[in-house]
C-alpha cells in the first residue's frame, strides 16, 4: 500500500506462493484499509496477464454457439447476477455476448463438463 495518501496499490503475489509468511494477511489488511481510506485500490501481481485474459476471452467467444452454451448458468441456479455464458436474443439490437465469472468458492460459476 502506498504511503502518504497516495493511491493504494495492493500486491496479491502472496496468494500465488506456497510459503505465505503472513503475506496473505498483509494483503487482506491492505484491501480493507484501502477500502476504508480511499474506497478503491489498484491490484498488482494478480495472476494472468491482461494479454492472456484477452487471448482466452477471444478463444472462448470464437467457439461455436453449441459449445459456448455449455458454460451457461444451470436451470434453477441462483446467483447475485446472471452467471456463465449468456447469448443475446435474436431480436437484440446489440449483438454482444457475455460471460460472467465469480469467486469459485461461491459456487455460481458454470463450466463446461
C-alpha atoms as a printed R data frame, in Angstrom:
    type eleno elety resid chain resno       x       y       z
1   ATOM     1    CA   UNK     A     1   0.000   0.000   0.000
2   ATOM     2    CA   UNK     A     2   1.250   3.440  -0.842
3   ATOM     3    CA   UNK     A     3   2.063   5.790   1.999
4   ATOM     4    CA   UNK     A     4   1.297   9.458   2.471
5   ATOM     5    CA   UNK     A     5  -2.195   9.484   0.968
6   ATOM     6    CA   UNK     A     6  -1.088   8.226  -2.449
7   ATOM     7    CA   UNK     A     7  -3.453   5.953  -4.365
8   ATOM     8    CA   UNK     A     8  -3.301   2.490  -2.734
9   ATOM     9    CA   UNK     A     9  -1.774  -0.441  -4.595
10  ATOM    10    CA   UNK     A    10  -2.353  -3.957  -3.250
11  ATOM    11    CA   UNK     A    11   0.097  -6.740  -4.119
12  ATOM    12    CA   UNK     A    12  -1.639 -10.137  -4.403
13  ATOM    13    CA   UNK     A    13   1.576 -12.110  -5.032
14  ATOM    14    CA   UNK     A    14   1.379 -13.844  -1.606
15  ATOM    15    CA   UNK     A    15  -1.785 -15.627  -2.744
16  ATOM    16    CA   UNK     A    16   0.184 -17.350  -5.510
17  ATOM    17    CA   UNK     A    17   3.063 -18.694  -3.414
18  ATOM    18    CA   UNK     A    18   3.363 -21.818  -1.265
19  ATOM    19    CA   UNK     A    19   5.108 -20.055   1.634
20  ATOM    20    CA   UNK     A    20   2.690 -17.446   2.949
21  ATOM    21    CA   UNK     A    21   4.833 -15.936   5.768
22  ATOM    22    CA   UNK     A    22   1.983 -13.580   6.668
23  ATOM    23    CA   UNK     A    23   1.798 -12.053   3.202
24  ATOM    24    CA   UNK     A    24  -1.848 -13.011   2.654
25  ATOM    25    CA   UNK     A    25  -2.909 -11.419   5.919
26  ATOM    26    CA   UNK     A    26  -0.965  -8.280   4.992
27  ATOM    27    CA   UNK     A    27  -2.588  -8.120   1.535
28  ATOM    28    CA   UNK     A    28  -6.029  -8.668   3.058
29  ATOM    29    CA   UNK     A    29  -5.445  -5.859   5.533
30  ATOM    30    CA   UNK     A    30  -4.210  -3.635   2.696
31  ATOM    31    CA   UNK     A    31  -7.501  -4.208   0.830
32  ATOM    32    CA   UNK     A    32  -9.542  -3.370   3.933
33  ATOM    33    CA   UNK     A    33  -7.506  -0.251   4.648
34  ATOM    34    CA   UNK     A    34  -7.706   0.918   1.033
35  ATOM    35    CA   UNK     A    35 -11.482   0.498   1.083
36  ATOM    36    CA   UNK     A    36 -11.730   2.424   4.350
37  ATOM    37    CA   UNK     A    37  -9.494   5.300   3.308
38  ATOM    38    CA   UNK     A    38  -9.969   5.587  -0.458
39  ATOM    39    CA   UNK     A    39 -12.929   3.426  -1.434
40  ATOM    40    CA   UNK     A    40 -10.876   1.820  -4.200
41  ATOM    41    CA   UNK     A    41  -7.410   0.476  -4.971
42  ATOM    42    CA   UNK     A    42  -5.219  -0.886  -7.729
43  ATOM    43    CA   UNK     A    43  -4.089  -4.517  -7.768
44  ATOM    44    CA   UNK     A    44  -0.712  -5.856  -8.932
45  ATOM    45    CA   UNK     A    45   0.588  -9.414  -9.275
46  ATOM    46    CA   UNK     A    46  -2.932 -10.802  -9.560
47  ATOM    47    CA   UNK     A    47  -2.109 -13.733 -11.786
48  ATOM    48    CA   UNK     A    48  -2.800 -13.895 -15.519
49  ATOM    49    CA   UNK     A    49  -1.607 -11.010 -17.631
50  ATOM    50    CA   UNK     A    50  -4.156  -8.803 -19.368
51  ATOM    51    CA   UNK     A    51  -2.956 -10.176 -22.699
52  ATOM    52    CA   UNK     A    52  -3.526 -13.763 -21.583
53  ATOM    53    CA   UNK     A    53  -7.028 -12.891 -20.361
54  ATOM    54    CA   UNK     A    54  -7.804 -11.291 -23.730
55  ATOM    55    CA   UNK     A    55  -6.432 -14.340 -25.579
56  ATOM    56    CA   UNK     A    56  -8.590 -16.712 -23.535
57  ATOM    57    CA   UNK     A    57 -11.638 -14.495 -23.949
58  ATOM    58    CA   UNK     A    58 -11.172 -14.345 -27.727
59  ATOM    59    CA   UNK     A    59 -10.724 -18.128 -27.876
60  ATOM    60    CA   UNK     A    60 -13.931 -18.692 -25.887
61  ATOM    61    CA   UNK     A    61 -16.058 -16.345 -27.989
62  ATOM    62    CA   UNK     A    62 -14.659 -17.872 -31.202
63  ATOM    63    CA   UNK     A    63 -16.168 -21.248 -30.218
64  ATOM    64    CA   UNK     A    64 -19.378 -22.403 -31.906
65  ATOM    65    CA   UNK     A    65 -22.536 -21.400 -30.009
66  ATOM    66    CA   UNK     A    66 -23.357 -25.023 -29.113
67  ATOM    67    CA   UNK     A    67 -20.050 -25.225 -27.227
68  ATOM    68    CA   UNK     A    68 -20.393 -21.818 -25.546
69  ATOM    69    CA   UNK     A    69 -23.875 -22.578 -24.196
70  ATOM    70    CA   UNK     A    70 -22.377 -25.430 -22.174
71  ATOM    71    CA   UNK     A    71 -20.985 -22.655 -19.939
72  ATOM    72    CA   UNK     A    72 -24.378 -21.028 -19.279
73  ATOM    73    CA   UNK     A    73 -25.941 -20.852 -15.846
74  ATOM    74    CA   UNK     A    74 -27.772 -24.051 -14.912
75  ATOM    75    CA   UNK     A    75 -31.564 -24.015 -14.611
76  ATOM    76    CA   UNK     A    76 -32.652 -23.202 -11.073
77  ATOM    77    CA   UNK     A    77 -29.249 -21.793 -10.082
78  ATOM    78    CA   UNK     A    78 -29.490 -18.535  -8.188
79  ATOM    79    CA   UNK     A    79 -26.593 -16.082  -8.438
80  ATOM    80    CA   UNK     A    80 -26.455 -12.398  -7.429
81  ATOM    81    CA   UNK     A    81 -26.390 -11.568 -11.149
82  ATOM    82    CA   UNK     A    82 -26.610 -13.873 -14.168
83  ATOM    83    CA   UNK     A    83 -23.510 -16.078 -14.346
84  ATOM    84    CA   UNK     A    84 -21.918 -18.056 -17.131
85  ATOM    85    CA   UNK     A    85 -22.424 -17.599 -20.861
86  ATOM    86    CA   UNK     A    86 -25.395 -15.511 -21.986
87  ATOM    87    CA   UNK     A    87 -26.104 -15.335 -25.719
88  ATOM    88    CA   UNK     A    88 -28.079 -12.320 -26.837
89  ATOM    89    CA   UNK     A    89 -31.600 -12.925 -28.167
90  ATOM    90    CA   UNK     A    90 -32.041 -12.757 -31.933
91  ATOM    91    CA   UNK     A    91 -34.163  -9.605 -31.607
92  ATOM    92    CA   UNK     A    92 -31.471  -7.785 -29.617
93  ATOM    93    CA   UNK     A    93 -30.119  -4.650 -31.272
94  ATOM    94    CA   UNK     A    94 -26.773  -5.204 -29.530
95  ATOM    95    CA   UNK     A    95 -25.210  -8.467 -30.690
96  ATOM    96    CA   UNK     A    96 -22.632  -8.718 -27.902
97  ATOM    97    CA   UNK     A    97 -22.181 -11.883 -25.855
98  ATOM    98    CA   UNK     A    98 -21.147 -12.048 -22.215
99  ATOM    99    CA   UNK     A    99 -19.627 -14.404 -19.698
100 ATOM   100    CA   UNK     A   100 -19.525 -13.550 -16.001
101 ATOM   101    CA   UNK     A   101 -17.225 -15.251 -13.532
102 ATOM   102    CA   UNK     A   102 -17.382 -15.259  -9.739
103 ATOM   103    CA   UNK     A   103 -15.058 -16.389  -6.989
104 ATOM   104    CA   UNK     A   104 -15.049 -20.204  -7.420
105 ATOM   105    CA   UNK     A   105 -15.818 -20.669  -3.709
106 ATOM   106    CA   UNK     A   106 -19.258 -19.088  -4.228
107 ATOM   107    CA   UNK     A   107 -20.371 -21.950  -6.471
108 ATOM   108    CA   UNK     A   108 -22.094 -19.783  -9.102
109 ATOM   109    CA   UNK     A   109 -19.704 -20.479 -11.994
110 ATOM   110    CA   UNK     A   110 -20.825 -22.987 -14.610
111 ATOM   111    CA   UNK     A   111 -18.019 -24.677 -16.503
112 ATOM   112    CA   UNK     A   112 -18.425 -26.987 -19.491
113 ATOM   113    CA   UNK     A   113 -18.372 -30.648 -18.382
